PDB file of C-alpha atoms in Angstrom:
ATOM      1  CA  PRO A   1     -20.890 -33.156 -20.686  1.00  0.00           C
ATOM      2  CA  CYS A   2     -21.278 -30.755 -17.798  1.00  0.00           C
ATOM      3  CA  ARG A   3     -20.961 -27.022 -18.121  1.00  0.00           C
ATOM      4  CA  THR A   4     -17.985 -25.915 -16.054  1.00  0.00           C
ATOM      5  CA  VAL A   5     -15.931 -22.835 -15.321  1.00  0.00           C
ATOM      6  CA  LYS A   6     -12.353 -22.299 -16.372  1.00  0.00           C
ATOM      7  CA  PHE A   7     -10.203 -19.713 -14.597  1.00  0.00           C
ATOM      8  CA  LEU A   8      -8.176 -18.092 -17.336  1.00  0.00           C
ATOM      9  CA  SER A   9      -6.186 -15.675 -15.195  1.00  0.00           C
ATOM     10  CA  PHE A  10      -5.730 -13.930 -11.891  1.00  0.00           C
ATOM     11  CA  ALA A  11      -4.019 -10.573 -11.447  1.00  0.00           C
ATOM     12  CA  HIS A  12      -3.437  -8.031  -8.734  1.00  0.00           C
ATOM     13  CA  ALA A  13      -2.106  -4.513  -8.233  1.00  0.00           C
ATOM     14  CA  LEU A  14      -0.606  -3.240  -4.986  1.00  0.00           C
ATOM     15  CA  PRO A  15      -0.067   0.286  -3.751  1.00  0.00           C
ATOM     16  CA  SER A  16       3.463   1.344  -2.874  1.00  0.00           C
ATOM     17  CA  ALA A  17       3.404   1.968   0.889  1.00  0.00           C
ATOM     18  CA  ARG A  18       4.559  -1.163   2.720  1.00  0.00           C
ATOM     19  CA  ILE A  19       3.300  -0.874   6.288  1.00  0.00           C
ATOM     20  CA  SER A  20       4.942  -2.829   9.113  1.00  0.00           C
ATOM     21  CA  ASN A  21       3.338  -3.779  12.420  1.00  0.00           C
ATOM     22  CA  GLN A  22       5.654  -1.302  14.122  1.00  0.00           C
ATOM     23  CA  ALA A  23       4.443   1.486  11.855  1.00  0.00           C
ATOM     24  CA  LEU A  24       0.847   0.678  12.762  1.00  0.00           C
ATOM     25  CA  LEU A  25       1.667   0.754  16.480  1.00  0.00           C
ATOM     26  CA  GLU A  26       3.390   4.108  16.139  1.00  0.00           C
ATOM     27  CA  ARG A  27       0.427   5.490  14.202  1.00  0.00           C
ATOM     28  CA  LEU A  28      -1.952   4.232  16.890  1.00  0.00           C
ATOM     29  CA  ARG A  29       0.115   5.970  19.584  1.00  0.00           C
ATOM     30  CA  ARG A  30       0.016   9.274  17.692  1.00  0.00           C
ATOM     31  CA  ARG A  31      -3.763   9.082  17.166  1.00  0.00           C
ATOM     32  CA  ASN A  32      -4.352   8.187  20.837  1.00  0.00           C
ATOM     33  CA  ALA A  33      -2.043  10.896  22.191  1.00  0.00           C
ATOM     34  CA  ASP A  34      -4.645  13.645  22.606  1.00  0.00           C
ATOM     35  CA  HIS A  35      -7.443  11.368  23.751  1.00  0.00           C
ATOM     36  CA  VAL A  36      -6.199   8.500  25.898  1.00  0.00           C
ATOM     37  CA  ALA A  37      -3.853   8.244  28.866  1.00  0.00           C
ATOM     38  CA  HIS A  38      -0.372   7.001  28.097  1.00  0.00           C
ATOM     39  CA  ALA A  39      -0.679   3.893  30.264  1.00  0.00           C
ATOM     40  CA  THR A  40      -3.954   2.940  28.605  1.00  0.00           C
ATOM     41  CA  THR A  41      -2.418   3.418  25.174  1.00  0.00           C
ATOM     42  CA  ASP A  42       0.412   1.089  26.221  1.00  0.00           C
ATOM     43  CA  ALA A  43      -2.167  -1.568  27.069  1.00  0.00           C
ATOM     44  CA  VAL A  44      -4.022  -0.976  23.785  1.00  0.00           C
ATOM     45  CA  CYS A  45      -0.801  -1.345  21.807  1.00  0.00           C
ATOM     46  CA  ASP A  46       0.170  -4.481  23.734  1.00  0.00           C
ATOM     47  CA  VAL A  47      -3.120  -6.124  22.736  1.00  0.00           C
ATOM     48  CA  LEU A  48      -2.661  -5.159  19.088  1.00  0.00           C
ATOM     49  CA  ALA A  49       0.965  -6.332  18.996  1.00  0.00           C
ATOM     50  CA  GLN A  50       0.092  -9.689  20.532  1.00  0.00           C
ATOM     51  CA  GLN A  51      -2.832 -10.279  18.199  1.00  0.00           C
ATOM     52  CA  LEU A  52      -0.879  -9.325  15.088  1.00  0.00           C
ATOM     53  CA  ASP A  53       1.885 -11.739  16.145  1.00  0.00           C
ATOM     54  CA  ARG A  54      -0.682 -14.511  16.715  1.00  0.00           C
ATOM     55  CA  ALA A  55      -2.295 -13.832  13.336  1.00  0.00           C
ATOM     56  CA  GLY A  56       1.077 -13.934  11.550  1.00  0.00           C
ATOM     57  CA  ALA A  57       0.577 -10.483  10.080  1.00  0.00           C
ATOM     58  CA  VAL A  58       3.909  -8.792   9.384  1.00  0.00           C
ATOM     59  CA  THR A  59       3.315  -6.208   6.676  1.00  0.00           C
ATOM     60  CA  ARG A  60       0.490  -4.956   4.512  1.00  0.00           C
ATOM     61  CA  PHE A  61       0.261  -2.407   1.669  1.00  0.00           C
ATOM     62  CA  HIS A  62      -1.607   0.883   1.850  1.00  0.00           C
ATOM     63  CA  ALA A  63      -2.018   3.593  -0.760  1.00  0.00           C
ATOM     64  CA  ALA A  64       0.591   6.325  -0.560  1.00  0.00           C
ATOM     65  CA  PRO A  65      -0.395  10.007  -0.951  1.00  0.00           C
ATOM     66  CA  GLY A  66      -1.416  10.650  -4.543  1.00  0.00           C
ATOM     67  CA  GLU A  67      -2.180   7.017  -5.326  1.00  0.00           C
ATOM     68  CA  ARG A  68      -5.773   6.322  -6.442  1.00  0.00           C
ATOM     69  CA  ALA A  69      -7.696   3.119  -5.872  1.00  0.00           C
ATOM     70  CA  PHE A  70      -9.261   3.526  -9.300  1.00  0.00           C
ATOM     71  CA  ASP A  71      -5.891   3.252 -11.045  1.00  0.00           C
ATOM     72  CA  PHE A  72      -5.007   0.024  -9.271  1.00  0.00           C
ATOM     73  CA  ALA A  73      -8.321  -1.570 -10.238  1.00  0.00           C
ATOM     74  CA  VAL A  74      -7.821  -0.633 -13.893  1.00  0.00           C
ATOM     75  CA  SER A  75      -4.255  -1.960 -13.767  1.00  0.00           C
ATOM     76  CA  ALA A  76      -5.373  -5.286 -12.288  1.00  0.00           C
ATOM     77  CA  GLY A  77      -8.110  -5.611 -14.898  1.00  0.00           C
ATOM     78  CA  ARG A  78      -5.743  -4.948 -17.783  1.00  0.00           C
ATOM     79  CA  ARG A  79      -3.185  -7.398 -16.399  1.00  0.00           C
ATOM     80  CA  ALA A  80      -5.782 -10.127 -16.043  1.00  0.00           C
ATOM     81  CA  LEU A  81      -7.014  -9.609 -19.619  1.00  0.00           C
ATOM     82  CA  ALA A  82      -3.491  -9.688 -20.960  1.00  0.00           C
ATOM     83  CA  SER A  83      -2.581 -12.784 -18.971  1.00  0.00           C
ATOM     84  CA  ALA A  84      -5.718 -14.569 -20.187  1.00  0.00           C
ATOM     85  CA  GLY A  85      -5.070 -13.583 -23.803  1.00  0.00           C
ATOM     86  CA  VAL A  86      -8.560 -12.094 -23.946  1.00  0.00           C
ATOM     87  CA  ASP A  87      -9.350  -8.808 -25.668  1.00  0.00           C
ATOM     88  CA  ALA A  88     -11.525  -6.341 -23.784  1.00  0.00           C
ATOM     89  CA  SER A  89     -14.189  -6.714 -26.504  1.00  0.00           C
ATOM     90  CA  GLN A  90     -14.477 -10.427 -25.709  1.00  0.00           C
ATOM     91  CA  ILE A  91     -15.700  -9.904 -22.131  1.00  0.00           C
ATOM     92  CA  ASP A  92     -19.446 -10.402 -21.892  1.00  0.00           C
ATOM     93  CA  LEU A  93     -19.941  -9.607 -18.201  1.00  0.00           C
ATOM     94  CA  LEU A  94     -18.114  -7.508 -15.639  1.00  0.00           C
ATOM     95  CA  LEU A  95     -18.815  -8.103 -11.947  1.00  0.00           C
ATOM     96  CA  TYR A  96     -17.454  -5.575  -9.490  1.00  0.00           C
ATOM     97  CA  VAL A  97     -17.272  -7.294  -6.102  1.00  0.00           C
ATOM     98  CA  GLY A  98     -15.537  -4.682  -3.927  1.00  0.00           C
ATOM     99  CA  VAL A  99     -16.995  -3.490  -0.656  1.00  0.00           C
ATOM    100  CA  GLY A 100     -15.077  -0.251  -1.257  1.00  0.00           C
ATOM    101  CA  ARG A 101     -16.734   2.066  -3.724  1.00  0.00           C
ATOM    102  CA  GLY A 102     -16.485   5.648  -4.837  1.00  0.00           C
ATOM    103  CA  LEU A 103     -20.160   5.857  -5.676  1.00  0.00           C
ATOM    104  CA  ILE A 104     -23.339   3.836  -5.482  1.00  0.00           C
ATOM    105  CA  GLU A 105     -25.249   5.089  -8.508  1.00  0.00           C
ATOM    106  CA  PRO A 106     -24.353   4.164 -11.185  1.00  0.00           C
ATOM    107  CA  ALA A 107     -22.704   0.919 -10.101  1.00  0.00           C
ATOM    108  CA  MET A 108     -18.923   0.872  -9.802  1.00  0.00           C
ATOM    109  CA  ALA A 109     -19.002  -1.808 -12.479  1.00  0.00           C
ATOM    110  CA  ASN A 110     -20.172   0.836 -14.965  1.00  0.00           C
ATOM    111  CA  VAL A 111     -17.153   3.020 -14.215  1.00  0.00           C
ATOM    112  CA  PHE A 112     -14.709   0.171 -14.752  1.00  0.00           C
ATOM    113  CA  GLN A 113     -16.530  -1.156 -17.801  1.00  0.00           C
ATOM    114  CA  HIS A 114     -15.858   2.176 -19.496  1.00  0.00           C
ATOM    115  CA  ALA A 115     -12.295   2.506 -18.204  1.00  0.00           C
ATOM    116  CA  LEU A 116     -11.335  -0.982 -19.412  1.00  0.00           C
ATOM    117  CA  GLY A 117     -13.070  -0.631 -22.774  1.00  0.00           C
ATOM    118  CA  LEU A 118     -15.438  -3.556 -22.253  1.00  0.00           C
ATOM    119  CA  VAL A 119     -17.623  -2.432 -25.126  1.00  0.00           C
ATOM    120  CA  ASN A 120     -19.638  -5.647 -25.398  1.00  0.00           C
ATOM    121  CA  ALA A 121     -20.135  -6.351 -21.699  1.00  0.00           C
ATOM    122  CA  THR A 122     -23.010  -5.864 -19.393  1.00  0.00           C
ATOM    123  CA  CYS A 123     -22.115  -5.229 -15.759  1.00  0.00           C
ATOM    124  CA  PHE A 124     -23.287  -4.919 -12.181  1.00  0.00           C
ATOM    125  CA  ASP A 125     -22.032  -4.889  -8.599  1.00  0.00           C
ATOM    126  CA  ILE A 126     -22.163  -7.654  -6.016  1.00  0.00           C
ATOM    127  CA  VAL A 127     -21.737  -6.729  -2.361  1.00  0.00           C
ATOM    128  CA  ASP A 128     -21.497  -9.574   0.134  1.00  0.00           C
ATOM    129  CA  ALA A 129     -18.695  -8.540   2.471  1.00  0.00           C
ATOM    130  CA  CYS A 130     -15.777 -10.980   2.472  1.00  0.00           C
ATOM    131  CA  ALA A 131     -17.768 -13.470   0.421  1.00  0.00           C
ATOM    132  CA  SER A 132     -18.208 -11.078  -2.495  1.00  0.00           C
ATOM    133  CA  TRP A 133     -15.591 -12.639  -4.783  1.00  0.00           C
ATOM    134  CA  LEU A 134     -16.907 -16.163  -4.191  1.00  0.00           C
ATOM    135  CA  ARG A 135     -20.453 -14.945  -4.766  1.00  0.00           C
ATOM    136  CA  GLY A 136     -19.259 -13.378  -8.017  1.00  0.00           C
ATOM    137  CA  VAL A 137     -17.791 -16.672  -9.163  1.00  0.00           C
ATOM    138  CA  ASP A 138     -21.081 -18.422  -8.436  1.00  0.00           C
ATOM    139  CA  VAL A 139     -23.123 -15.789 -10.275  1.00  0.00           C
ATOM    140  CA  ALA A 140     -20.724 -16.013 -13.215  1.00  0.00           C
ATOM    141  CA  ARG A 141     -21.039 -19.804 -13.285  1.00  0.00           C
ATOM    142  CA  HIS A 142     -24.826 -19.674 -13.384  1.00  0.00           C
ATOM    143  CA  MET A 143     -24.892 -17.006 -16.081  1.00  0.00           C
ATOM    144  CA  MET A 144     -22.399 -18.902 -18.232  1.00  0.00           C
ATOM    145  CA  ALA A 145     -24.317 -22.144 -17.761  1.00  0.00           C
ATOM    146  CA  SER A 146     -27.487 -20.424 -18.970  1.00  0.00           C
ATOM    147  CA  GLY A 147     -25.705 -19.228 -22.106  1.00  0.00           C
ATOM    148  CA  ALA A 148     -26.101 -15.565 -21.167  1.00  0.00           C
ATOM    149  CA  CYS A 149     -22.346 -15.004 -21.398  1.00  0.00           C
ATOM    150  CA  ARG A 150     -19.124 -16.762 -22.229  1.00  0.00           C
ATOM    151  CA  ARG A 151     -16.334 -14.715 -20.643  1.00  0.00           C
ATOM    152  CA  VAL A 152     -16.510 -12.885 -17.321  1.00  0.00           C
ATOM    153  CA  LEU A 153     -14.215 -10.432 -15.600  1.00  0.00           C
ATOM    154  CA  ILE A 154     -14.501 -10.205 -11.786  1.00  0.00           C
ATOM    155  CA  LEU A 155     -12.925  -7.055 -10.403  1.00  0.00           C
ATOM    156  CA  ASN A 156     -12.270  -6.149  -6.776  1.00  0.00           C
ATOM    157  CA  CYS A 157     -10.724  -3.018  -5.309  1.00  0.00           C
ATOM    158  CA  GLU A 158     -10.363  -2.547  -1.564  1.00  0.00           C
ATOM    159  CA  PHE A 159      -8.717   0.629  -0.275  1.00  0.00           C
ATOM    160  CA  ASN A 160     -10.696   1.051   2.946  1.00  0.00           C
ATOM    161  CA  PHE A 161      -8.203   1.045   5.803  1.00  0.00           C
ATOM    162  CA  HIS A 162      -8.245   4.752   6.541  1.00  0.00           C
ATOM    163  CA  ALA A 163     -12.008   4.965   6.072  1.00  0.00           C
ATOM    164  CA  TYR A 164     -12.609   2.427   8.852  1.00  0.00           C
ATOM    165  CA  GLU A 165      -9.649   3.212  11.116  1.00  0.00           C
ATOM    166  CA  PRO A 166     -10.893   4.725  14.365  1.00  0.00           C
ATOM    167  CA  ALA A 167      -9.749   8.192  15.412  1.00  0.00           C
ATOM    168  CA  PHE A 168      -8.466   6.621  18.622  1.00  0.00           C
ATOM    169  CA  VAL A 169      -8.904   3.382  20.609  1.00  0.00           C
ATOM    170  CA  PRO A 170     -10.015   4.106  24.207  1.00  0.00           C
ATOM    171  CA  SER A 171      -9.201   0.795  25.898  1.00  0.00           C
ATOM    172  CA  ALA A 172      -7.571  -2.604  25.579  1.00  0.00           C
ATOM    173  CA  ASP A 173     -11.031  -4.187  25.690  1.00  0.00           C
ATOM    174  CA  VAL A 174     -12.096  -2.208  22.636  1.00  0.00           C
ATOM    175  CA  MET A 175      -8.915  -3.200  20.789  1.00  0.00           C
ATOM    176  CA  ALA A 176      -9.604  -6.854  21.611  1.00  0.00           C
ATOM    177  CA  THR A 177     -12.775  -6.633  19.520  1.00  0.00           C
ATOM    178  CA  MET A 178     -11.349  -4.723  16.533  1.00  0.00           C
ATOM    179  CA  TRP A 179      -7.677  -5.691  16.112  1.00  0.00           C
ATOM    180  CA  ALA A 180      -8.385  -7.785  12.991  1.00  0.00           C
ATOM    181  CA  GLY A 181      -8.949  -4.582  11.016  1.00  0.00           C
ATOM    182  CA  TYR A 182      -5.280  -3.759  11.483  1.00  0.00           C
ATOM    183  CA  THR A 183      -4.212  -6.864   9.588  1.00  0.00           C
ATOM    184  CA  VAL A 184      -5.941  -5.589   6.431  1.00  0.00           C
ATOM    185  CA  GLY A 185      -4.013  -4.260   3.477  1.00  0.00           C
ATOM    186  CA  GLU A 186      -5.217  -2.519   0.330  1.00  0.00           C
ATOM    187  CA  ALA A 187      -5.118  -3.956  -3.184  1.00  0.00           C
ATOM    188  CA  ALA A 188      -7.033  -4.587  -6.392  1.00  0.00           C
ATOM    189  CA  THR A 189      -7.599  -8.005  -7.944  1.00  0.00           C
ATOM    190  CA  ALA A 190      -9.041  -9.252 -11.209  1.00  0.00           C
ATOM    191  CA  THR A 191     -10.130 -12.700 -12.393  1.00  0.00           C
ATOM    192  CA  VAL A 192     -11.077 -13.805 -15.905  1.00  0.00           C
ATOM    193  CA  LEU A 193     -13.348 -16.833 -16.299  1.00  0.00           C
ATOM    194  CA  SER A 194     -14.790 -18.618 -19.274  1.00  0.00           C
ATOM    195  CA  ASN A 195     -17.174 -21.498 -19.863  1.00  0.00           C
ATOM    196  CA  GLU A 196     -16.262 -24.660 -21.721  1.00  0.00           C
ATOM    197  CA  GLU A 197     -17.586 -28.140 -22.211  1.00  0.00           C
ATOM    198  CA  SER A 198     -15.997 -30.680 -19.911  1.00  0.00           C
ATOM    199  CA  ASN A 199     -16.666 -34.159 -18.609  1.00  0.00           C
ATOM    200  CA  ALA A 200     -15.274 -33.142 -15.233  1.00  0.00           C
ATOM    201  CA  PRO A 201     -17.620 -31.986 -12.470  1.00  0.00           C
ATOM    202  CA  PHE A 202     -17.523 -28.322 -11.450  1.00  0.00           C
TER     203      PHE A 202
END
């Protein structure tokens, strides 16, 4: 039989502020007000509104004042463990795959390993932009196939909108290259995987 991966659970945690396209456009107008001519801002907002409509983006969630990214990541991790029916002590490996991070050294994985009580797990970070979660699944698969671990928790926490939002957007041409960032919301996700013997291919 082939060694395969079983997805035991997926979980997420969302912040409370539900942000509409209109709210983003109003925020952009306020931020541009002291830097860009009104007519230019109209053109900038027209580009953003058209692209959001084309992309199908309607709302996204952002952290409200007082909400911490850390808390959402811990919540998602606990939900995933509960949904999988796996105790924290049964996780052998934690992979933190978020681009967003509060620190670099030690790894963010160490912080969440402690917070989630993963007393028997080793852990490390994987950073590969939008491919980070998929890269984490592949690393988990190889480590489980080698016998190094049996159960893996993959944790992601992205609360980066305000960190990357520009102070103002000077022209419609600039907005045409960066509008996709305005589709992005904030959230934490968690995935629990295990290995098992199966005759099915991976």
